[in-house]
XYZ file of C-alpha atoms in Angstrom:
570
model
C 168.234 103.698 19.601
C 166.300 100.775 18.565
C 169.181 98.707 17.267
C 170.871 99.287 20.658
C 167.988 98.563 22.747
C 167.958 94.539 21.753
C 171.150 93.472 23.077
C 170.765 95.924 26.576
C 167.499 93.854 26.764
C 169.113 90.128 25.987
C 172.127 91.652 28.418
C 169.707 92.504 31.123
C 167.533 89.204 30.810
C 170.883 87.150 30.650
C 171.888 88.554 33.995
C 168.618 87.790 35.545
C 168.241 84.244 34.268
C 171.788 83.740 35.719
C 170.895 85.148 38.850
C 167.692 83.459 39.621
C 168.701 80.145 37.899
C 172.731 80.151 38.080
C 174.854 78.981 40.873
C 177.266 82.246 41.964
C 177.176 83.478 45.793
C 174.378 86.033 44.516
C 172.077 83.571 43.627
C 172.734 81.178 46.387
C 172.007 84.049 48.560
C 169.284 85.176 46.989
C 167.524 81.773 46.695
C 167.565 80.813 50.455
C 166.875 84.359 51.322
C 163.700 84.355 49.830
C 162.867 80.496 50.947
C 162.922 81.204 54.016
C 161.048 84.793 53.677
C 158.031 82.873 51.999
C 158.572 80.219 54.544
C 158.077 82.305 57.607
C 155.558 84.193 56.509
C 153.182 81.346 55.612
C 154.374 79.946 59.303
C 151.772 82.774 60.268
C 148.678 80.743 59.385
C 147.187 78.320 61.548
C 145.758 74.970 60.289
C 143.140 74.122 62.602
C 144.665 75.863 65.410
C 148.328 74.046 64.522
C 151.252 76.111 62.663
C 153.855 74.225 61.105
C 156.212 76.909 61.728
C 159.838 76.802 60.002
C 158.559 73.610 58.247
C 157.166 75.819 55.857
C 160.474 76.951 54.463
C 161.224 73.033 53.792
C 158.035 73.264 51.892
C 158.542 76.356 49.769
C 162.202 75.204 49.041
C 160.719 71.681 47.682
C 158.601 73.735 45.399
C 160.940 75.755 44.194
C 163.939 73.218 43.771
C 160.717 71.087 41.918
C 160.884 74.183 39.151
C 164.359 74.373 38.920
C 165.815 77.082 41.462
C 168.349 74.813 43.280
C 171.423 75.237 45.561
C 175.244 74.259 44.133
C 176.117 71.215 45.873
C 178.890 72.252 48.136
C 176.870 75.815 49.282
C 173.666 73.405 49.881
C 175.680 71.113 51.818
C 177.578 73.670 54.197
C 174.447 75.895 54.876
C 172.564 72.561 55.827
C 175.528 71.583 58.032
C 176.163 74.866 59.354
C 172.439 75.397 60.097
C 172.544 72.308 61.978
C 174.989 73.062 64.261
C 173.780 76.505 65.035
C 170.381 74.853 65.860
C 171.446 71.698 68.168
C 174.567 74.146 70.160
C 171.917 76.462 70.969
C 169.198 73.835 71.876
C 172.173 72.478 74.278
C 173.183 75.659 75.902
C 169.207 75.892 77.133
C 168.411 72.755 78.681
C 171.969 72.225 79.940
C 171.893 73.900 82.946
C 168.403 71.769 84.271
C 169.770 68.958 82.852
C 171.545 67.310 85.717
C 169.293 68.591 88.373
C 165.917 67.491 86.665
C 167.352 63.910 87.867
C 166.900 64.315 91.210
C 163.196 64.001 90.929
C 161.643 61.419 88.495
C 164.049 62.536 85.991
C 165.416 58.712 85.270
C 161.729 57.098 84.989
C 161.147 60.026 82.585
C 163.989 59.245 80.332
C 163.099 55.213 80.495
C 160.245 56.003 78.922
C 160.964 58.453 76.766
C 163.989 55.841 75.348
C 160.744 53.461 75.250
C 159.126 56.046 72.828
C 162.482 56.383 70.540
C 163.025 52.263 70.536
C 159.757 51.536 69.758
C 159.068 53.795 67.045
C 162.898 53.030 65.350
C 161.485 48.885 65.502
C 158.234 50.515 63.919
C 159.533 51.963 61.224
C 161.996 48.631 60.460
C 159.128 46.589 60.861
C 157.359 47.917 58.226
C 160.401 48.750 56.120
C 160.805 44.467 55.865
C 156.729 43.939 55.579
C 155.709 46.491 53.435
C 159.283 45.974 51.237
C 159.844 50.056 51.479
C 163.349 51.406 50.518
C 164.887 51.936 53.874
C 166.854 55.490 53.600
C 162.992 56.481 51.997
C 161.433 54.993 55.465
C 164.517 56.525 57.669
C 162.709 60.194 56.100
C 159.698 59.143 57.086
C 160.581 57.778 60.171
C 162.307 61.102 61.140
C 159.499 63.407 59.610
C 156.968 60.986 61.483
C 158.593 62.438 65.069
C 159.561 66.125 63.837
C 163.102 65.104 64.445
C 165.229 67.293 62.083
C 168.670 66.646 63.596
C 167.906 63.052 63.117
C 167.299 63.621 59.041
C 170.698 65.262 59.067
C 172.498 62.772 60.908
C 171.029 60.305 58.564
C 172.118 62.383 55.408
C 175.653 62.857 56.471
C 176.157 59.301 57.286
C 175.319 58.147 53.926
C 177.281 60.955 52.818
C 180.336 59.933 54.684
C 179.760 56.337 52.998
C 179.584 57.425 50.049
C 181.981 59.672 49.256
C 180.478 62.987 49.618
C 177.251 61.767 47.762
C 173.335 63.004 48.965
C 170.552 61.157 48.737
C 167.164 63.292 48.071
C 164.990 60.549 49.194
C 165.660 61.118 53.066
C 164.631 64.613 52.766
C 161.321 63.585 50.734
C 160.179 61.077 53.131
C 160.601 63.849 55.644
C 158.983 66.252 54.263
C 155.845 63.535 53.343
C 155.657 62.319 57.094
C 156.393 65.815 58.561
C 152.777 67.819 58.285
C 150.699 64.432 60.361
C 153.774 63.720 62.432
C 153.000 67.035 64.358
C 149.382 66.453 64.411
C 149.566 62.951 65.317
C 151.805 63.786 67.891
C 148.904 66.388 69.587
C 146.390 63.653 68.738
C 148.343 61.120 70.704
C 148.495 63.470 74.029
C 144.749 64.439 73.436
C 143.398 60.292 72.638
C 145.418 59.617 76.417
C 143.659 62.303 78.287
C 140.230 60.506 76.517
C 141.221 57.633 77.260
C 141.639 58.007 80.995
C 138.761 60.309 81.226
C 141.553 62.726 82.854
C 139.504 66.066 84.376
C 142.707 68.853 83.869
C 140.999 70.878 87.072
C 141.210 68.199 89.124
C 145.185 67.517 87.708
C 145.819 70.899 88.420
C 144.935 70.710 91.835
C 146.749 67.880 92.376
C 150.325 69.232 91.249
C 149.570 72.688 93.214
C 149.518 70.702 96.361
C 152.180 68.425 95.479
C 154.254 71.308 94.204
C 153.222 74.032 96.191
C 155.901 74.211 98.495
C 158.575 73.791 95.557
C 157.291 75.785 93.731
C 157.736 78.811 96.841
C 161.091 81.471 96.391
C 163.406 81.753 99.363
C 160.967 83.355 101.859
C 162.892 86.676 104.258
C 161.515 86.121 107.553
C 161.499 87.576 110.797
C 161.929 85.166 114.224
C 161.955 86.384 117.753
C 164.289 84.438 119.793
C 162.561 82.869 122.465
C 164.048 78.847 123.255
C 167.105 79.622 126.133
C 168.845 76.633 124.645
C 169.880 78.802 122.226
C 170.615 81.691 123.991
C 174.489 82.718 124.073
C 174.493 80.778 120.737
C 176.686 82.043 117.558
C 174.990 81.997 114.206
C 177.420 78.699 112.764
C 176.106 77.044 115.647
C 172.516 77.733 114.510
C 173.370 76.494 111.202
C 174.696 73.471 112.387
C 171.914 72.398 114.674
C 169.383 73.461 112.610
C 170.871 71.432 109.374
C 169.093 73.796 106.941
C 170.373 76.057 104.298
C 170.031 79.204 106.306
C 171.052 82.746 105.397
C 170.844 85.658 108.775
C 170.896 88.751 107.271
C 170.810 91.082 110.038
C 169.904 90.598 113.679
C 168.307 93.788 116.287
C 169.146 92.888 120.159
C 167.094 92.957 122.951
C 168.884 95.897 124.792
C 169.408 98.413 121.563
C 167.366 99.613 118.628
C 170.219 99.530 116.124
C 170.012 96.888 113.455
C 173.276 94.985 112.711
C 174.821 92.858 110.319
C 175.867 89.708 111.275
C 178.597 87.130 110.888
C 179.302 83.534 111.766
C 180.442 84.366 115.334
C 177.327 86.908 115.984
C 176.112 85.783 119.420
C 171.975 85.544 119.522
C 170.130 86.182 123.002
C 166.497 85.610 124.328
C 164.700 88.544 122.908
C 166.590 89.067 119.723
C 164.795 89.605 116.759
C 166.834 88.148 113.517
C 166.009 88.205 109.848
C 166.220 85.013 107.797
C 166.465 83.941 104.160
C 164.767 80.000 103.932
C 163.485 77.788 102.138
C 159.678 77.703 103.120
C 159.676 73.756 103.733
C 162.441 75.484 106.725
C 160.112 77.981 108.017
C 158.912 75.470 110.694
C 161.719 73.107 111.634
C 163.425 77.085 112.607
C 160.241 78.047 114.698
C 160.467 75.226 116.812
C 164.311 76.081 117.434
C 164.599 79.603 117.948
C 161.210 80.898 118.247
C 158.039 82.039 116.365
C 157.620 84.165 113.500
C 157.114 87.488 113.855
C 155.244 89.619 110.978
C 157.803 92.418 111.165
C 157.594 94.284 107.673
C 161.022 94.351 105.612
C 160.957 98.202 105.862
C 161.491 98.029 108.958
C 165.076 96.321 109.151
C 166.371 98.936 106.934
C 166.556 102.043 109.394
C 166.984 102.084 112.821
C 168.716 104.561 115.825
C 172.140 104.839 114.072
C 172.326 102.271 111.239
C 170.638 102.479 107.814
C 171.252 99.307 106.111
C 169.650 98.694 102.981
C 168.963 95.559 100.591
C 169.646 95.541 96.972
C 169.999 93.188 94.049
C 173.043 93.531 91.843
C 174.178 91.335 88.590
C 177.273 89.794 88.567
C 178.649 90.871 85.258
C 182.605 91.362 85.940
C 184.158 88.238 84.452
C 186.818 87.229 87.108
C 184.292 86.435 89.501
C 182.720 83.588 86.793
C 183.423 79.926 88.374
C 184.618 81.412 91.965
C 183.315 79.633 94.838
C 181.613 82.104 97.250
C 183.196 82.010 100.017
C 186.433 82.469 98.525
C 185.393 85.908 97.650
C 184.791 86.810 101.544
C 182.431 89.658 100.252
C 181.364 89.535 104.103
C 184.433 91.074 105.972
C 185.782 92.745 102.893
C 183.350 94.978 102.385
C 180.993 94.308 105.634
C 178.017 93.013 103.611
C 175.908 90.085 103.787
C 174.800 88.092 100.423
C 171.137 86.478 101.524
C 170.518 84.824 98.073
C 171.161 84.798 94.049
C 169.009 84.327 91.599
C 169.802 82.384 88.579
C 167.577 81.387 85.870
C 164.463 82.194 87.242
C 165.397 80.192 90.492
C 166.808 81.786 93.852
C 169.457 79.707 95.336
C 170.773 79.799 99.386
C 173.976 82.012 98.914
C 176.469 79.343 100.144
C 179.798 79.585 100.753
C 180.238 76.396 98.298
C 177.944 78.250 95.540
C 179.605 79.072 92.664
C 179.090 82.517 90.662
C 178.054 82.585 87.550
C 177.916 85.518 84.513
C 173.767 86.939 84.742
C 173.465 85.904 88.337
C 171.266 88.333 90.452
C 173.156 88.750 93.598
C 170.647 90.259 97.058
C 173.236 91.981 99.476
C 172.102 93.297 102.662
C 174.393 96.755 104.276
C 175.272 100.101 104.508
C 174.639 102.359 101.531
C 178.267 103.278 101.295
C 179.725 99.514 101.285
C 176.914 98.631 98.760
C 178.004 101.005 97.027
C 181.746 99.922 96.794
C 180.603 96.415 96.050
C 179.314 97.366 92.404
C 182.385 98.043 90.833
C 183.268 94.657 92.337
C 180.314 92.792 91.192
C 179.761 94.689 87.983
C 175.956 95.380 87.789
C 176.051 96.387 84.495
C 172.791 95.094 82.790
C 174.069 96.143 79.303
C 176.868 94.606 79.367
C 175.096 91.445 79.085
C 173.675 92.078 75.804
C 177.548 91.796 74.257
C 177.246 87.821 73.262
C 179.932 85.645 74.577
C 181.695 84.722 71.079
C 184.551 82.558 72.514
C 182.617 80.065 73.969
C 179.873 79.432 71.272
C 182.914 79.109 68.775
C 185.206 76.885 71.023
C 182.126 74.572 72.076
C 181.269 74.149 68.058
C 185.161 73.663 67.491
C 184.960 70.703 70.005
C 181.458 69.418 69.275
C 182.710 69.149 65.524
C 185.650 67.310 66.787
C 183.559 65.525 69.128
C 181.259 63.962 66.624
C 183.920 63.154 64.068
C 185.417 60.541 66.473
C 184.898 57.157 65.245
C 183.212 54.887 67.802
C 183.665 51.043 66.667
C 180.947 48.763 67.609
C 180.971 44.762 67.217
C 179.252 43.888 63.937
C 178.855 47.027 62.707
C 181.326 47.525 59.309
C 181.782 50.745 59.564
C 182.310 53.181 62.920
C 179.574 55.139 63.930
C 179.533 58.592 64.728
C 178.159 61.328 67.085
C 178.017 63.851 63.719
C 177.584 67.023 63.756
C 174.701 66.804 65.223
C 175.155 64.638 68.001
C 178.516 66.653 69.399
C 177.760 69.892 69.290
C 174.293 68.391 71.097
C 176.569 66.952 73.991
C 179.349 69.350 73.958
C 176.950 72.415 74.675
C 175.260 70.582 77.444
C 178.582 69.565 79.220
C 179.921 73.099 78.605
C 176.695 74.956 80.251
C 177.250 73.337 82.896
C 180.694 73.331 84.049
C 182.251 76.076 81.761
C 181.506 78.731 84.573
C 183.837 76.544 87.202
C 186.334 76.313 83.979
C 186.182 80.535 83.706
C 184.718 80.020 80.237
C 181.715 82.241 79.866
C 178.362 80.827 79.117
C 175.945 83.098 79.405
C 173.973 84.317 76.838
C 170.554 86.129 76.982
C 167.441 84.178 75.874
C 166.838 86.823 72.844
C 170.348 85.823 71.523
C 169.941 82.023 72.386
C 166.525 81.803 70.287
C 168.099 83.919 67.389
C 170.869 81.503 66.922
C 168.404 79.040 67.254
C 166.439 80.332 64.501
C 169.045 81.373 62.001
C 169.884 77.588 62.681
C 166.908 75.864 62.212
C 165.974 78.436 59.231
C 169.039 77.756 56.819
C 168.972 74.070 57.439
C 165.507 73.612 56.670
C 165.623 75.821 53.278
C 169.153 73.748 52.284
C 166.700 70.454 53.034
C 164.499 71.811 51.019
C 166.252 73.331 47.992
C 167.791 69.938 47.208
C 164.676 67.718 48.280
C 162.536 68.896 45.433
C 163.979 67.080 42.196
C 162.152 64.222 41.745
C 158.952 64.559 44.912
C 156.492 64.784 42.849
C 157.393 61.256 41.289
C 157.717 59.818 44.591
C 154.352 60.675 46.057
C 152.427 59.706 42.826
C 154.740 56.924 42.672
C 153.850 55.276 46.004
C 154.972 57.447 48.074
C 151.324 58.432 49.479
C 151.185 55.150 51.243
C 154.565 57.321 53.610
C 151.629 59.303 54.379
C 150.279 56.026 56.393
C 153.200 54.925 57.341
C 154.495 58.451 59.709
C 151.000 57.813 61.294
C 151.836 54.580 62.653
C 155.334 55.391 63.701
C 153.721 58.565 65.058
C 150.623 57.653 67.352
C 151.645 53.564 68.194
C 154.973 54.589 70.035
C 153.517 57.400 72.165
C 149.876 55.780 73.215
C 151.937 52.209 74.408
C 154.363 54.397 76.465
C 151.763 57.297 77.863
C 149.603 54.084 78.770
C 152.690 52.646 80.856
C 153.587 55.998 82.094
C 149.988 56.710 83.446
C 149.186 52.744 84.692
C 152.111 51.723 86.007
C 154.183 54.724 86.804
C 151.484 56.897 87.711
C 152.594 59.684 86.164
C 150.309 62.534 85.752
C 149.049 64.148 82.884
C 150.724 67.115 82.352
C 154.189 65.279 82.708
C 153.119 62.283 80.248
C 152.220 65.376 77.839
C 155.478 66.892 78.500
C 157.468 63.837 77.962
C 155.624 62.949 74.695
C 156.607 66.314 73.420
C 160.617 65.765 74.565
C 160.807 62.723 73.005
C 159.557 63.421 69.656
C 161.418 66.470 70.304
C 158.751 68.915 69.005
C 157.965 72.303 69.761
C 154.618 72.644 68.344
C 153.232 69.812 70.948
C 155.003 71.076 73.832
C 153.155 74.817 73.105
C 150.129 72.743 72.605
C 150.687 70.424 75.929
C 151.637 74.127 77.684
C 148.447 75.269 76.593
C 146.141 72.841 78.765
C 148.346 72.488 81.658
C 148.470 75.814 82.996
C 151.744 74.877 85.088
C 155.401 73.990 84.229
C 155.112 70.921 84.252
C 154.825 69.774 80.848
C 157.974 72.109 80.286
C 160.051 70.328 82.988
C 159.278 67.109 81.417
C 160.522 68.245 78.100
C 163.507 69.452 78.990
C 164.063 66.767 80.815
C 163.933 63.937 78.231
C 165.073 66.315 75.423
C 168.797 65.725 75.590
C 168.873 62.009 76.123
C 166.283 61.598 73.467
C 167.795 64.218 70.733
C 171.354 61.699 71.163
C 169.381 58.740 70.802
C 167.597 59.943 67.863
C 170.636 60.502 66.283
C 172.401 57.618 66.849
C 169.224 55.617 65.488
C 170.036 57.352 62.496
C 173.054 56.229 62.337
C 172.586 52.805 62.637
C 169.730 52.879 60.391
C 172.030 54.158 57.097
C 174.849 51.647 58.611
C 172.392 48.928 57.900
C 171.254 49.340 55.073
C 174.927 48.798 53.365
């Protein structure tokens, strides 16, 4: 038993040494498994009230690629890639939909600024690259690390991949990893040394935005008006809409002369005395007033019964696909089924239900009418909540299929000697926003519940770090000790210069207040951790708006600095 007992044991250590330190699918599997296990679980701890979050699995896979346990080339290189995409198409699909609208107020000063931000701290980090005589692909990681920008890194390391024949470079992912830890702080310090520096009391911002905003920030209000002006009287309800040039919804009217609530329809005639119920915008409440008469504090319970007509109000989800991308009033839901739609709801915002209004998959549809003809309209509208939880396959796969495409189109610019790219970072970035947005009028389904959205997300953002990190980790040791403390320095600079000059300008000469500035820093740099932070003081939306707004422009940007950062250094 003895003699048979060696080689089981040199069998069994043999298979474990290949496992932990070989390069099959097991091991490959194995090794990011537990990267980014160790990773999240040390993302638990708070360093003075910051978490580094995933950026610990970049960490634990430097340490472990430093003793060894590394990645074959060609798995390291997909699951970075792969990871990548995952991250930016879900990042995309999130902000799309506000992207446009967040324009309409502010939204181009915001993005100005935040392309100040991106300029200035690209010309930073050359600056010193030429004064301080760094290696530039070693400054473009710490540039990148120095604003949290992690598509950036990978833009970066497939461009000098694509010039050099499939060939990485470790040193973008050390600089990164060097800058990283003080790029988030210094980001946080920047948004806390401007609020300092103006002697900015939050209360007193607060206050301000509330009575900016307040009226914004209101739902669609369901009034009651008692008509009372005779200029109206013997009027139909299109010819209220018309003269009162507001987005108007009249659910259901009760005349003078009967008890007996009634739907009501374009050619509904209104009389002195009528009482009508109305969906508005409250910055409409008093323009209709002065019209048709004053407001009347009849309780919503009591326009669903009456002598002879029980109408009732519900809220149904529109989850059968054919109605995705159809216009409204195409669907003449109104005579069909004798309903009236007063207003949808669609991320978190309640919209006027237009005729021009286009349906989307996950919108919360209010109809107003009879039991039975509500009724009727749910195997019409769908209303069923679970079958939103199925994801939406197709369209995440076709919108990475043409973002991939996308950012593998060459785009040739004067003095440049070779083409830059959008990358796979880049396409997928735009692609997702473009298809957010008009997919639904395209019939391509979009939606996608926030659960599934941030698990993507994560998955995304989880693999691509530990691939970073599994390959970064040959070799860091040398570079810090070997100079590469003085990165340390360097991510500060980039960090904190770029964001005080532009929060400065922002707050001086665009007057922006605080709570956007914050918000904007945090888009720009593209960083989660400062936008919780900025979140965290403001005590309003505002900071989030201001994200989301810059985010997209900024994350392309970023990218394309990248780009033309590897191209130069040729």
């Amino acid at each position: 038993m003895t003699g048979n007992f060696a080689p089981e044991f040199i069998y069994i250590f043999m298979w474990f040494n290949d496992l932990i330190f070989g390069s099959s699918v097991a091991h490959s599997l194995l090794l990011v498994a537990v990267t980014i296990a160790i990773g999240l679980f040390l993302a638990r701890f708070k360093i003075g009230g910051i978490s580094l979050g995933v950026t610990w699995i970049l960490f634990v896979g430097i340490v472990a690629s430093h003793f060894g346990l590394v990645l074959d080339p060609s798995t390291s290189h997909f699951l970075k890639e792969f990871g990548l995409i995952l991250f930016i198409y879900s990042i995309g699909m999130q902000v799309g939909p506000s992207f446009i609208s967040s324009f309409r107020k502010g939204g181009v000063t915001l993005n100005v600024l935040a392309t100040g931000i991106v300029i200035l701290g690209t010309l930073t980090a050359y600056v010193i690259h030429i004064v301080a005589d760094v290696d530039l692909n070693g400054m473009i990681g710490v540039l990148y690390g120095a604003v949290t920008n992690t598509p950036g890194l990978g833009a970066a390391q497939q461009t000098y991949s694509d010039m050099h024949s499939g060939m990485s470079n470790s040193v973008f992912a050390q600089g990164y990893a060097v800058a990283y830890p003080l790029g988030v702080v210094g980001i946080i310090l920047s948004i806390v040394l401007i609020k300092y520096i103006f002697k900015i009391d939050l209360n007193k911002e607060q206050q301000l935005y509330i009575s900016n905003n307040s009226k914004e920030a209101e739902q669609l209000q369901a009034i009651t008006i008692e008509v009372t002006n005779k200029g109206v009287d013997g009027k139909t309800i299109q010819d209220i809409q018309s003269i009162s040039e507001r987005n108007v919804v009249v659910t259901r009217i009760r005349h003078l002369n009967t008890n007996d609530v009634a739907l009501v329809n374009n050619n509904t005639v209104i009389h002195i005395g009528d009482k009508i119920r109305i969906v508005v915008a409250p910055a409409d409440i008093e323009a209709l007033t002065a019209l048709l008469g004053p407001q009347l504090s009849k309780d919503a319970q009591e326009w669903e019964s009456g002598n002879s007509n029980v109408l009732v109000t519900e809220r149904l989800v529109v989850t059968n696909p054919r109605l995705n991308g159809r216009r409204l009033g195409d669907l003449d839901f109104c005579q069909s089924f004798n309903i009236t739609i007063s207003r949808i709801r669609r991320a978190g915002i309640e919209l006027i239900a237009q005729p021009s209004l286009i349906l989307q998959i996950g919108d919360r549809v209010t109809v107003v009418g009879s039991k039975d003809d509500v009724t009727k309209l749910h195997s019409v509208i769908g209303d069923s909540i679970k079958s939103l939880d199925e994801p939406q396959m197709f369209s995440t796969f076709i919108g990475i299929a043409l973002g991939v495409l996308l950012g593998s189109v060459p785009f040739f610019i004067p003095s440049m000697p070779v083409p830059v790219k959008l990358g796979l970072a880049g396409g997928p970035l735009i692609v997702s926003i473009v298809l957010s947005i008009i997919g639904p009028r395209m019939r391509i389904i979009t939606y996608t519940t926030s659960s599934a959205n941030l698990l993507m997300r994560h998955i995304g953002i989880c693999l691509f770090m530990a691939a970073v990190g599994l390959g970064a980790g040959v070799g860091f040791v040398d570079t810090v000790v070997n100079g590469g403390y003085m990165w340390i320095l360097y991510g500060c600079i980039i960090t904190i210069l770029p964001c005080l000059l532009i929060g400065i300008i922002a707050r001086t000469v665009f007057h922006k207040s605080y709570f956007t500035i914050a918000g904007m820093i945090s888009g720009s740099m593209t960083d989660p951790p400062a936008l919780a932070y900025s979140n965290s003081i403001c005590g309003n939306n505002q900071a989030s708006i201001a994200y989301s707004t810059v985010y997209p422009l900024t994350m392309f940007l970023r990218v394309l600095m990248a780009q033309i950062l590897v191209l130069c250094n040729i």
